[in-house]
CSV table of C-alpha atoms in Angstrom, one decimal:
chain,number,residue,atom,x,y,z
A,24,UNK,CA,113.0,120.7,105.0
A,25,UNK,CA,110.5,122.8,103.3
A,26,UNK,CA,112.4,126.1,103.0
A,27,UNK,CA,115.3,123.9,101.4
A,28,UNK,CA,113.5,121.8,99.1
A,29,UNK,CA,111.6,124.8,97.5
A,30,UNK,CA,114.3,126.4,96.9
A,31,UNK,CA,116.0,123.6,95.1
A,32,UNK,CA,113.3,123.8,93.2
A,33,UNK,CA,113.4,127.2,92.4
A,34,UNK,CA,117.2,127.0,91.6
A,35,UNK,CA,116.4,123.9,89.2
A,36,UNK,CA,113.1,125.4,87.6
A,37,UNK,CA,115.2,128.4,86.4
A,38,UNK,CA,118.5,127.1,85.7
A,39,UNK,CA,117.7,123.5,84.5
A,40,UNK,CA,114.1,124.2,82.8
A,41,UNK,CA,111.1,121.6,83.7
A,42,UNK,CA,111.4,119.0,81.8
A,43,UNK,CA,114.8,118.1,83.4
A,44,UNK,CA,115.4,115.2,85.6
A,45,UNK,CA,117.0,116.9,88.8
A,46,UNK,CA,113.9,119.3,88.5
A,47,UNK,CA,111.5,116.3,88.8
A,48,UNK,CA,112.8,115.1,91.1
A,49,UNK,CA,112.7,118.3,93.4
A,50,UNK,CA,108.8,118.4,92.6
A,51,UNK,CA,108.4,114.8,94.0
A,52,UNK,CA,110.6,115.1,96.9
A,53,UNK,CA,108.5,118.3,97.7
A,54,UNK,CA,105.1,116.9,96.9
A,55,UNK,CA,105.6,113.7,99.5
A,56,UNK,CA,106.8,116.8,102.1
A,57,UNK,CA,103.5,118.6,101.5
A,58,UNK,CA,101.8,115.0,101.6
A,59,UNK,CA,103.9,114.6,105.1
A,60,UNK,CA,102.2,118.2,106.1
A,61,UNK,CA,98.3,117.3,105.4
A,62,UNK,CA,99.0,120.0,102.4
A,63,UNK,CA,96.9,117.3,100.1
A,64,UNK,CA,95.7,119.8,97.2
A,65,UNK,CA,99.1,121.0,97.0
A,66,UNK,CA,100.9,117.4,97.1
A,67,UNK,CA,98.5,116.0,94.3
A,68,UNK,CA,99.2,118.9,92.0
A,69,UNK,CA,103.0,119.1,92.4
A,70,UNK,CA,102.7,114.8,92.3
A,71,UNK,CA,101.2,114.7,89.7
A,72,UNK,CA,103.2,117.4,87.3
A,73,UNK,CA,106.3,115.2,88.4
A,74,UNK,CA,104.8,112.0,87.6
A,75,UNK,CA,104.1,113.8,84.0
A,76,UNK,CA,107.3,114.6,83.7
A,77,UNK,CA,108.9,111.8,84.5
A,78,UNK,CA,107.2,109.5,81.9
A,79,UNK,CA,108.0,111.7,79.3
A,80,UNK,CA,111.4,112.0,79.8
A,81,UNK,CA,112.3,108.9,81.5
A,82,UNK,CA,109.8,106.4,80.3
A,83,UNK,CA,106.6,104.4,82.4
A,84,UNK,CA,109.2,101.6,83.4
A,85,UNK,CA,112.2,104.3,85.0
A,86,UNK,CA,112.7,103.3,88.8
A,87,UNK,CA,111.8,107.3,89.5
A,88,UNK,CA,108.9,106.9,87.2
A,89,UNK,CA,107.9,104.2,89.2
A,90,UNK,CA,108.3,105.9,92.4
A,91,UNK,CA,106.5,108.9,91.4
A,92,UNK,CA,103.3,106.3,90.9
A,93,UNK,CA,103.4,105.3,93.6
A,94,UNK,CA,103.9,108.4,95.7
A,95,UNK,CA,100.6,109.6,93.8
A,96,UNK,CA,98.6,106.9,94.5
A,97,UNK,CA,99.3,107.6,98.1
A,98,UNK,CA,98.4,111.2,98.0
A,99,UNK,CA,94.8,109.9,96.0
A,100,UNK,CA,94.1,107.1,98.6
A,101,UNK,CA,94.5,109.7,101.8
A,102,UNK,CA,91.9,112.0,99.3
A,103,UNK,CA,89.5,109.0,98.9
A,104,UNK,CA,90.2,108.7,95.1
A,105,UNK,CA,90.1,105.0,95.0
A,106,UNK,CA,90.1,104.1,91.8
A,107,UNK,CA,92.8,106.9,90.7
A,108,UNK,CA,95.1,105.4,93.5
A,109,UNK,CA,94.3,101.6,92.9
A,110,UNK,CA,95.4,102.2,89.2
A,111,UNK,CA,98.3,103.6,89.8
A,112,UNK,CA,99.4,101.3,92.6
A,113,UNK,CA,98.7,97.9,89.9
A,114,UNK,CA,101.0,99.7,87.5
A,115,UNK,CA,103.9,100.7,89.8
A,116,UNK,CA,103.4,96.9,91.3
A,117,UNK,CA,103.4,95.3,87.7
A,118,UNK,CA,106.5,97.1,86.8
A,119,UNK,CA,108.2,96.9,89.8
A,120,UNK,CA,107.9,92.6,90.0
A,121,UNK,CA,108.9,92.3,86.7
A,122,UNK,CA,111.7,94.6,86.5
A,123,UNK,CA,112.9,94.5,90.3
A,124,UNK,CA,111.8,91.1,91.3
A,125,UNK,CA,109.5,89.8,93.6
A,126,UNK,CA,111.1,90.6,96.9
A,127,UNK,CA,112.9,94.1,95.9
A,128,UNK,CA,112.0,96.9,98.8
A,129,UNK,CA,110.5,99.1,96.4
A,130,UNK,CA,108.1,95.6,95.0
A,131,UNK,CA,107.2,95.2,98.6
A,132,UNK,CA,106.0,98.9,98.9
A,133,UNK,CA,104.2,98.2,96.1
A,134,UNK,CA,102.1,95.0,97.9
A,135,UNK,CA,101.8,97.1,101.1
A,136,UNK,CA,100.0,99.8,99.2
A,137,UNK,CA,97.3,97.4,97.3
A,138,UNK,CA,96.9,95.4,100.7
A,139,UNK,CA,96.2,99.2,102.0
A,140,UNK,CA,93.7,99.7,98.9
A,141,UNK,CA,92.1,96.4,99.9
A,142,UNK,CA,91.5,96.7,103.5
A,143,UNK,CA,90.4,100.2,102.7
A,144,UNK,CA,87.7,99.1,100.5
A,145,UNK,CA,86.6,96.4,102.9
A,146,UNK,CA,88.2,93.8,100.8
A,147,UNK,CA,89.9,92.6,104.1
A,148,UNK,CA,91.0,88.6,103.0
A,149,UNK,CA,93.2,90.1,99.9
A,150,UNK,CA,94.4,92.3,101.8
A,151,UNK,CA,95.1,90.2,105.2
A,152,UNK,CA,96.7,87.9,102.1
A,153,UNK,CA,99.1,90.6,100.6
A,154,UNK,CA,100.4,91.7,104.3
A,155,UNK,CA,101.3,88.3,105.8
A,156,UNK,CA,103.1,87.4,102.8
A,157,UNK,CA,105.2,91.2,102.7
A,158,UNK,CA,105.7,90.5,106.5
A,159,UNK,CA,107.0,87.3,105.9
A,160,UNK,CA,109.5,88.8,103.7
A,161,UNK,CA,110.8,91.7,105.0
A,162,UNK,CA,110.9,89.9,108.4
A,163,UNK,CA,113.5,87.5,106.5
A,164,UNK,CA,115.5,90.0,104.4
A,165,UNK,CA,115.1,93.0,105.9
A,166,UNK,CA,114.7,91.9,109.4
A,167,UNK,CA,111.9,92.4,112.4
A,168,UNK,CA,113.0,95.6,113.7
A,169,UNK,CA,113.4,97.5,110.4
A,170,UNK,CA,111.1,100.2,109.7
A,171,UNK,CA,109.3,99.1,106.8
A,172,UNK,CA,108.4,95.5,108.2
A,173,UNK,CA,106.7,97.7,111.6
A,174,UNK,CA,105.1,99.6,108.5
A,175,UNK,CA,103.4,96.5,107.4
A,176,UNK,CA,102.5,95.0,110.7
A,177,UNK,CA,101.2,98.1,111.9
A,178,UNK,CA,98.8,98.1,108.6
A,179,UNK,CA,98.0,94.3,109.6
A,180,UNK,CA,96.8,95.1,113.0
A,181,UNK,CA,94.3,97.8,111.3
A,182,UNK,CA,93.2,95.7,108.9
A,183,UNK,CA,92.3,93.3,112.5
A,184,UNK,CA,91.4,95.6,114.5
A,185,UNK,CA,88.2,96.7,111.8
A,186,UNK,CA,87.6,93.2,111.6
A,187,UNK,CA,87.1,93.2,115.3
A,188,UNK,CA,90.1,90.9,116.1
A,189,UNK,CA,91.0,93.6,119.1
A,190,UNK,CA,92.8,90.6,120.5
A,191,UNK,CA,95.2,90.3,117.4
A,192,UNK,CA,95.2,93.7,116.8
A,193,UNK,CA,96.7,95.1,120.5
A,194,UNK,CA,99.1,92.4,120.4
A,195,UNK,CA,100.8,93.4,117.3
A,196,UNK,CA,99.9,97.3,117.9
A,197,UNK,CA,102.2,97.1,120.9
A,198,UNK,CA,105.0,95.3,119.5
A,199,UNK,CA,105.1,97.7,116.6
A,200,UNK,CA,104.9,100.9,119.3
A,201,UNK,CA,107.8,99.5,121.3
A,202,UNK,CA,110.3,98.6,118.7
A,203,UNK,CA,109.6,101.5,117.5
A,204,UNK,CA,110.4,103.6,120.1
A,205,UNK,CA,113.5,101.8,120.2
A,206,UNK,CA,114.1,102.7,116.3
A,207,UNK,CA,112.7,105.2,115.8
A,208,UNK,CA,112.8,107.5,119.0
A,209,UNK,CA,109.5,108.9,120.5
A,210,UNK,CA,108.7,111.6,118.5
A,211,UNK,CA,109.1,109.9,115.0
A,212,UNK,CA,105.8,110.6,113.1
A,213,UNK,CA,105.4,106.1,112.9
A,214,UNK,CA,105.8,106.4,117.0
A,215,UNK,CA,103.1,108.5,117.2
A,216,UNK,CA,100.7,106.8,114.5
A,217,UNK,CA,101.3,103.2,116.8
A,218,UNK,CA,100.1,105.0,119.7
A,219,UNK,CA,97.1,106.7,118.2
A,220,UNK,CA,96.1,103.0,117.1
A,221,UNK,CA,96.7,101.3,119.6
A,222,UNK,CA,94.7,104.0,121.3
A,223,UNK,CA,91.4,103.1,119.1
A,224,UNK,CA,92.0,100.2,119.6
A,225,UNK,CA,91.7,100.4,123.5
A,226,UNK,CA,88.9,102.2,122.8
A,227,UNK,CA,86.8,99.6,120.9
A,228,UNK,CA,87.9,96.9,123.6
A,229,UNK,CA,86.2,99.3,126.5
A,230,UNK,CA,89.8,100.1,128.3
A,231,UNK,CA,89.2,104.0,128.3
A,232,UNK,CA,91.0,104.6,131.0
A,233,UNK,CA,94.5,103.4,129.1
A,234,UNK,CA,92.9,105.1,125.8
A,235,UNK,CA,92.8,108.3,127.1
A,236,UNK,CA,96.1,108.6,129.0
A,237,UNK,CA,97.7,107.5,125.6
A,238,UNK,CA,96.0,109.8,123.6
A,239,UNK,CA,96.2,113.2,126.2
A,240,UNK,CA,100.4,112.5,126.0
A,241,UNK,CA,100.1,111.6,121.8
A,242,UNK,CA,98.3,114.6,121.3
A,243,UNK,CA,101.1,116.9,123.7
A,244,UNK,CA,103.3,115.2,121.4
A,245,UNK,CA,101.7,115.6,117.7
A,246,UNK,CA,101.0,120.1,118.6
A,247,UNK,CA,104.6,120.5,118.8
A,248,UNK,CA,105.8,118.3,116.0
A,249,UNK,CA,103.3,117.9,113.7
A,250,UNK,CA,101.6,121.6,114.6
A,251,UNK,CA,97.8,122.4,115.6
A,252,UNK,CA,96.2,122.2,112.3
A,253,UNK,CA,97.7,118.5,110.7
A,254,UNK,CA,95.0,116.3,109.8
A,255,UNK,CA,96.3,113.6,111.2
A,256,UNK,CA,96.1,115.7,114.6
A,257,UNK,CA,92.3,115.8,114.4
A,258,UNK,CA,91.9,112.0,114.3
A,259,UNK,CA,93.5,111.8,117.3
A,260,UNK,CA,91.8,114.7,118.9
A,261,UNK,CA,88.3,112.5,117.5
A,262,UNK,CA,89.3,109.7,119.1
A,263,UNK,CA,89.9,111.8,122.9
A,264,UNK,CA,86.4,113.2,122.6
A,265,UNK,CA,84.9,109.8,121.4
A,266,UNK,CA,86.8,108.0,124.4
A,267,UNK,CA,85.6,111.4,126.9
A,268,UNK,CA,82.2,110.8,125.7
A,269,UNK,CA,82.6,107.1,126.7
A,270,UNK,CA,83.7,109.0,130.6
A,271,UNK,CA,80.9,111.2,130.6
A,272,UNK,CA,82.9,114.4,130.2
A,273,UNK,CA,80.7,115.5,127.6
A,274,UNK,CA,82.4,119.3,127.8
A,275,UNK,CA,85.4,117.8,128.0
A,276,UNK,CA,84.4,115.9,124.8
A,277,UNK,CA,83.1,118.6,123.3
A,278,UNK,CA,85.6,120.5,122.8
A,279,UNK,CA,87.9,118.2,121.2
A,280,UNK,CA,85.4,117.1,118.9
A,281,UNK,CA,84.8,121.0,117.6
A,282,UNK,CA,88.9,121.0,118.0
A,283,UNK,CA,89.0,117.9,115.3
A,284,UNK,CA,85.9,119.4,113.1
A,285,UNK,CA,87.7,122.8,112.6
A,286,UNK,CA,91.2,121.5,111.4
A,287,UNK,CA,89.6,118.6,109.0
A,288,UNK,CA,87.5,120.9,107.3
A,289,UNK,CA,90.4,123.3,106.7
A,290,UNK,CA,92.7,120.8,105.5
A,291,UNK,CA,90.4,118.2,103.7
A,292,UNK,CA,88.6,117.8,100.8
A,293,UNK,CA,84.7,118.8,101.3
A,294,UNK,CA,82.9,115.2,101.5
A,295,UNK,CA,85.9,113.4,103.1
A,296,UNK,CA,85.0,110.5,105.6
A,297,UNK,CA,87.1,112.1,107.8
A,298,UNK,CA,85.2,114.9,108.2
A,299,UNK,CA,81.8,112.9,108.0
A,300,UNK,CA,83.4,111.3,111.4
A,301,UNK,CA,84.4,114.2,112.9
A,302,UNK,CA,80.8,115.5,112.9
A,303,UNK,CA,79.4,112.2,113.9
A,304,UNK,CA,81.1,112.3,117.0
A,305,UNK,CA,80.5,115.8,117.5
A,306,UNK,CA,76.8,115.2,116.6
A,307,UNK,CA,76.6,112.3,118.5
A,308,UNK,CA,77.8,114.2,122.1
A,309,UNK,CA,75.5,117.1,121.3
A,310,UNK,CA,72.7,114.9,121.5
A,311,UNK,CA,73.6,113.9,124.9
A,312,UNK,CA,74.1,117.9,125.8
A,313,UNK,CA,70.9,118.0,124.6
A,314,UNK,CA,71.7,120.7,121.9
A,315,UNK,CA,69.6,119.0,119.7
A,316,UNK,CA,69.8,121.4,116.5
A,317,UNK,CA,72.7,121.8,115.8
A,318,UNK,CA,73.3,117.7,116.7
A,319,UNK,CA,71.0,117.5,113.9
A,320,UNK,CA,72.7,119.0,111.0
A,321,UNK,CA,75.7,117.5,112.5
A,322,UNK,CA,74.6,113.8,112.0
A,323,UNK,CA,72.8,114.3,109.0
A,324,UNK,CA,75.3,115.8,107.0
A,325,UNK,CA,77.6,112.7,107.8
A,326,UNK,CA,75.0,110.3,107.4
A,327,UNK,CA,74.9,112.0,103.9
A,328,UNK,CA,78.4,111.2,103.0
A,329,UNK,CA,78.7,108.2,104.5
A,330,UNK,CA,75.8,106.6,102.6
A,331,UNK,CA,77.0,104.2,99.9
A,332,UNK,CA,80.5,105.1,99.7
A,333,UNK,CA,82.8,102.1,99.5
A,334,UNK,CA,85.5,103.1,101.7
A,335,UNK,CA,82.9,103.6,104.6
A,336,UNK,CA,81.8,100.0,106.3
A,337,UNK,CA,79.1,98.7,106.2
A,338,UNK,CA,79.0,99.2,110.4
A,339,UNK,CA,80.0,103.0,110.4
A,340,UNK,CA,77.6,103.8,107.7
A,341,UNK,CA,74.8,101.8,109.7
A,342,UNK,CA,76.3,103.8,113.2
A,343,UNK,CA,75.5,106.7,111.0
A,344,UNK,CA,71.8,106.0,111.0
A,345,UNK,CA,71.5,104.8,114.9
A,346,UNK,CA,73.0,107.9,116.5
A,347,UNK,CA,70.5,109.9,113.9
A,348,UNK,CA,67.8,107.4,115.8
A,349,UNK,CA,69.4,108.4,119.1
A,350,UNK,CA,68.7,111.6,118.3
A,351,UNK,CA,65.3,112.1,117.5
A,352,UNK,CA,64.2,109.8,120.4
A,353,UNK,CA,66.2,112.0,123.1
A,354,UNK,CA,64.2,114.9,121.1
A,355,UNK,CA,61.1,113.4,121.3
């Protein structure tokens, strides 16, 4: 996909000029691809061009103008830029109920993303709110086993399972996996997100044994589709060590959790959460190696960008401070 959509745009940039619809359109389609890849730098630059583009040429209420908000705002929320993404998303939504109508696929998108923003920023009623009413829905006119109503109840049963309704959350993660695989197929990159969910959320309900197998064949899967240095990879490969550390294979654990720390720093902003929660697990099993230095820096760096940030809850940031406590008392 790649090779073909770059050269598109290289055919379109030179005969067609930039400011040209077909061209736009080639830097969107190509952006999302990189976004698809973990390439966010890249994504937000090209995303952003096109979204430029596209409301000088086409105007702020043009369905691709419209669609090229919305792609951004995705790119910003996976980068942590919040308040870039939440803007964007209201005016995409706006536009899109009032032109489109209230129950238009590309108005429902819309809602999914803000109940996304919501639930990311521990507003978790709004956006508990916003998904049942999409699910309702797309379950009517779209139907259950369509993709984009799994979307949504996949993103529900998140937004339980960090409000600790593990019960809720399992439930729907594993109706969402198998319908999937039905869909979708096994190797489709929404298979593989439902199992590294409903993984985490074995994990937090203590069932490691079941965690781990699911994760060990995920992770098989995601190096040969999605490669060895996606960033969605190294949450997966966080989630092993965290569930090996729960085992007591702490060099088992280890070496995951270094795995994990390696690919988020190469392919994530510097200050991410993401990376803040790769090196608290990592810091966290060093301590129980007893390589207490290094476990150190580890923990206090994430503690550091953790603290006060809004998309952090209030639990991880105060786990931040406990395995920091953990620490010092192993060290004496």
């Amino acid at each position: 996909s790649q090779a073909q959509l770059e050269k598109a745009l290289e055919i379109r940039r030179r005969d067609l000029g930039e400011n040209n619809a077909d061209t736009l359109a080639s830097m969107d389609e190509l952006a999302m691809l990189y976004y698809e890849q973990g390439q966010y730098k890249q994504a937000e630059a090209l995303s952003s061009a096109a979204l430029a583009g596209r409301r000088r040429l086409l105007g702020a209420e043009n369905q691709d103008t419209m669609l090229s908000m919305s792609n951004l705002a995705e790119i910003y929320a996976i980068e942590s830029k919040f308040p870039e993404a939440e803007a964007l998303c209201r005016e995409a939504f706006d536009h899109r109920k009032r032109l489109l109508g209230p129950e238009h696929p590309d108005t429902l998108t819309s809602m999914n993303n803000l109940a996304c923003l919501h639930y990311q920023l521990g507003r978790m009623d709004e956006g508990e709110s916003i998904y049942q009413q999409v699910i309702e829905v797309e379950r009517r006119v779209k139907g259950p086993s369509h993709p984009q109503t799994l979307r949504t109840m996949n993103n529900l049963a998140l937004l339980f399972n960090d409000s600790g309704r593990l019960d809720e959350a399992e439930t729907l993660l594993r109706e969402v996996l198998a319908q999937r695989r039905i869909v979708l197929g096994d190797k489709h990159e929404d298979t593989l997100s439902a199992m590294g969910n409903l993984a985490e959320v074995l994990r937090q309900a203590t069932k490691y044994e079941e965690a781990e197998s699911l994760l060990r064949q995920l992770i098989e899967t995601e190096r040969r589709v999605l490669g060895a240095s996606h960033p969605t990879l190294a949450i997966h490969l966080n989630n092993l060590g965290r569930v090996l550390v729960k085992r007591d294979d702490l060099k088992g654990a280890e070496q995951f959790l270094r795995e994990s720390l390696v690919i988020n720093e190469a392919s994530l902003p510097k200050g991410h959460v993401q990376i803040a929660t790769a090196k608290l697990g990592l810091g966290y099993c060093l301590t129980l190696l007893g390589t207490f230095d290094e476990a150190e820096r580890m923990l206090v760096d994430a503690q550091a960008n953790m603290e006060g940030k809004p998309d952090v809850s209030p639990a991880w940031q105060a786990g931040a401070i406990t395995y920091l406590v953990k620490l010092y008392e192993a060290w004496d």
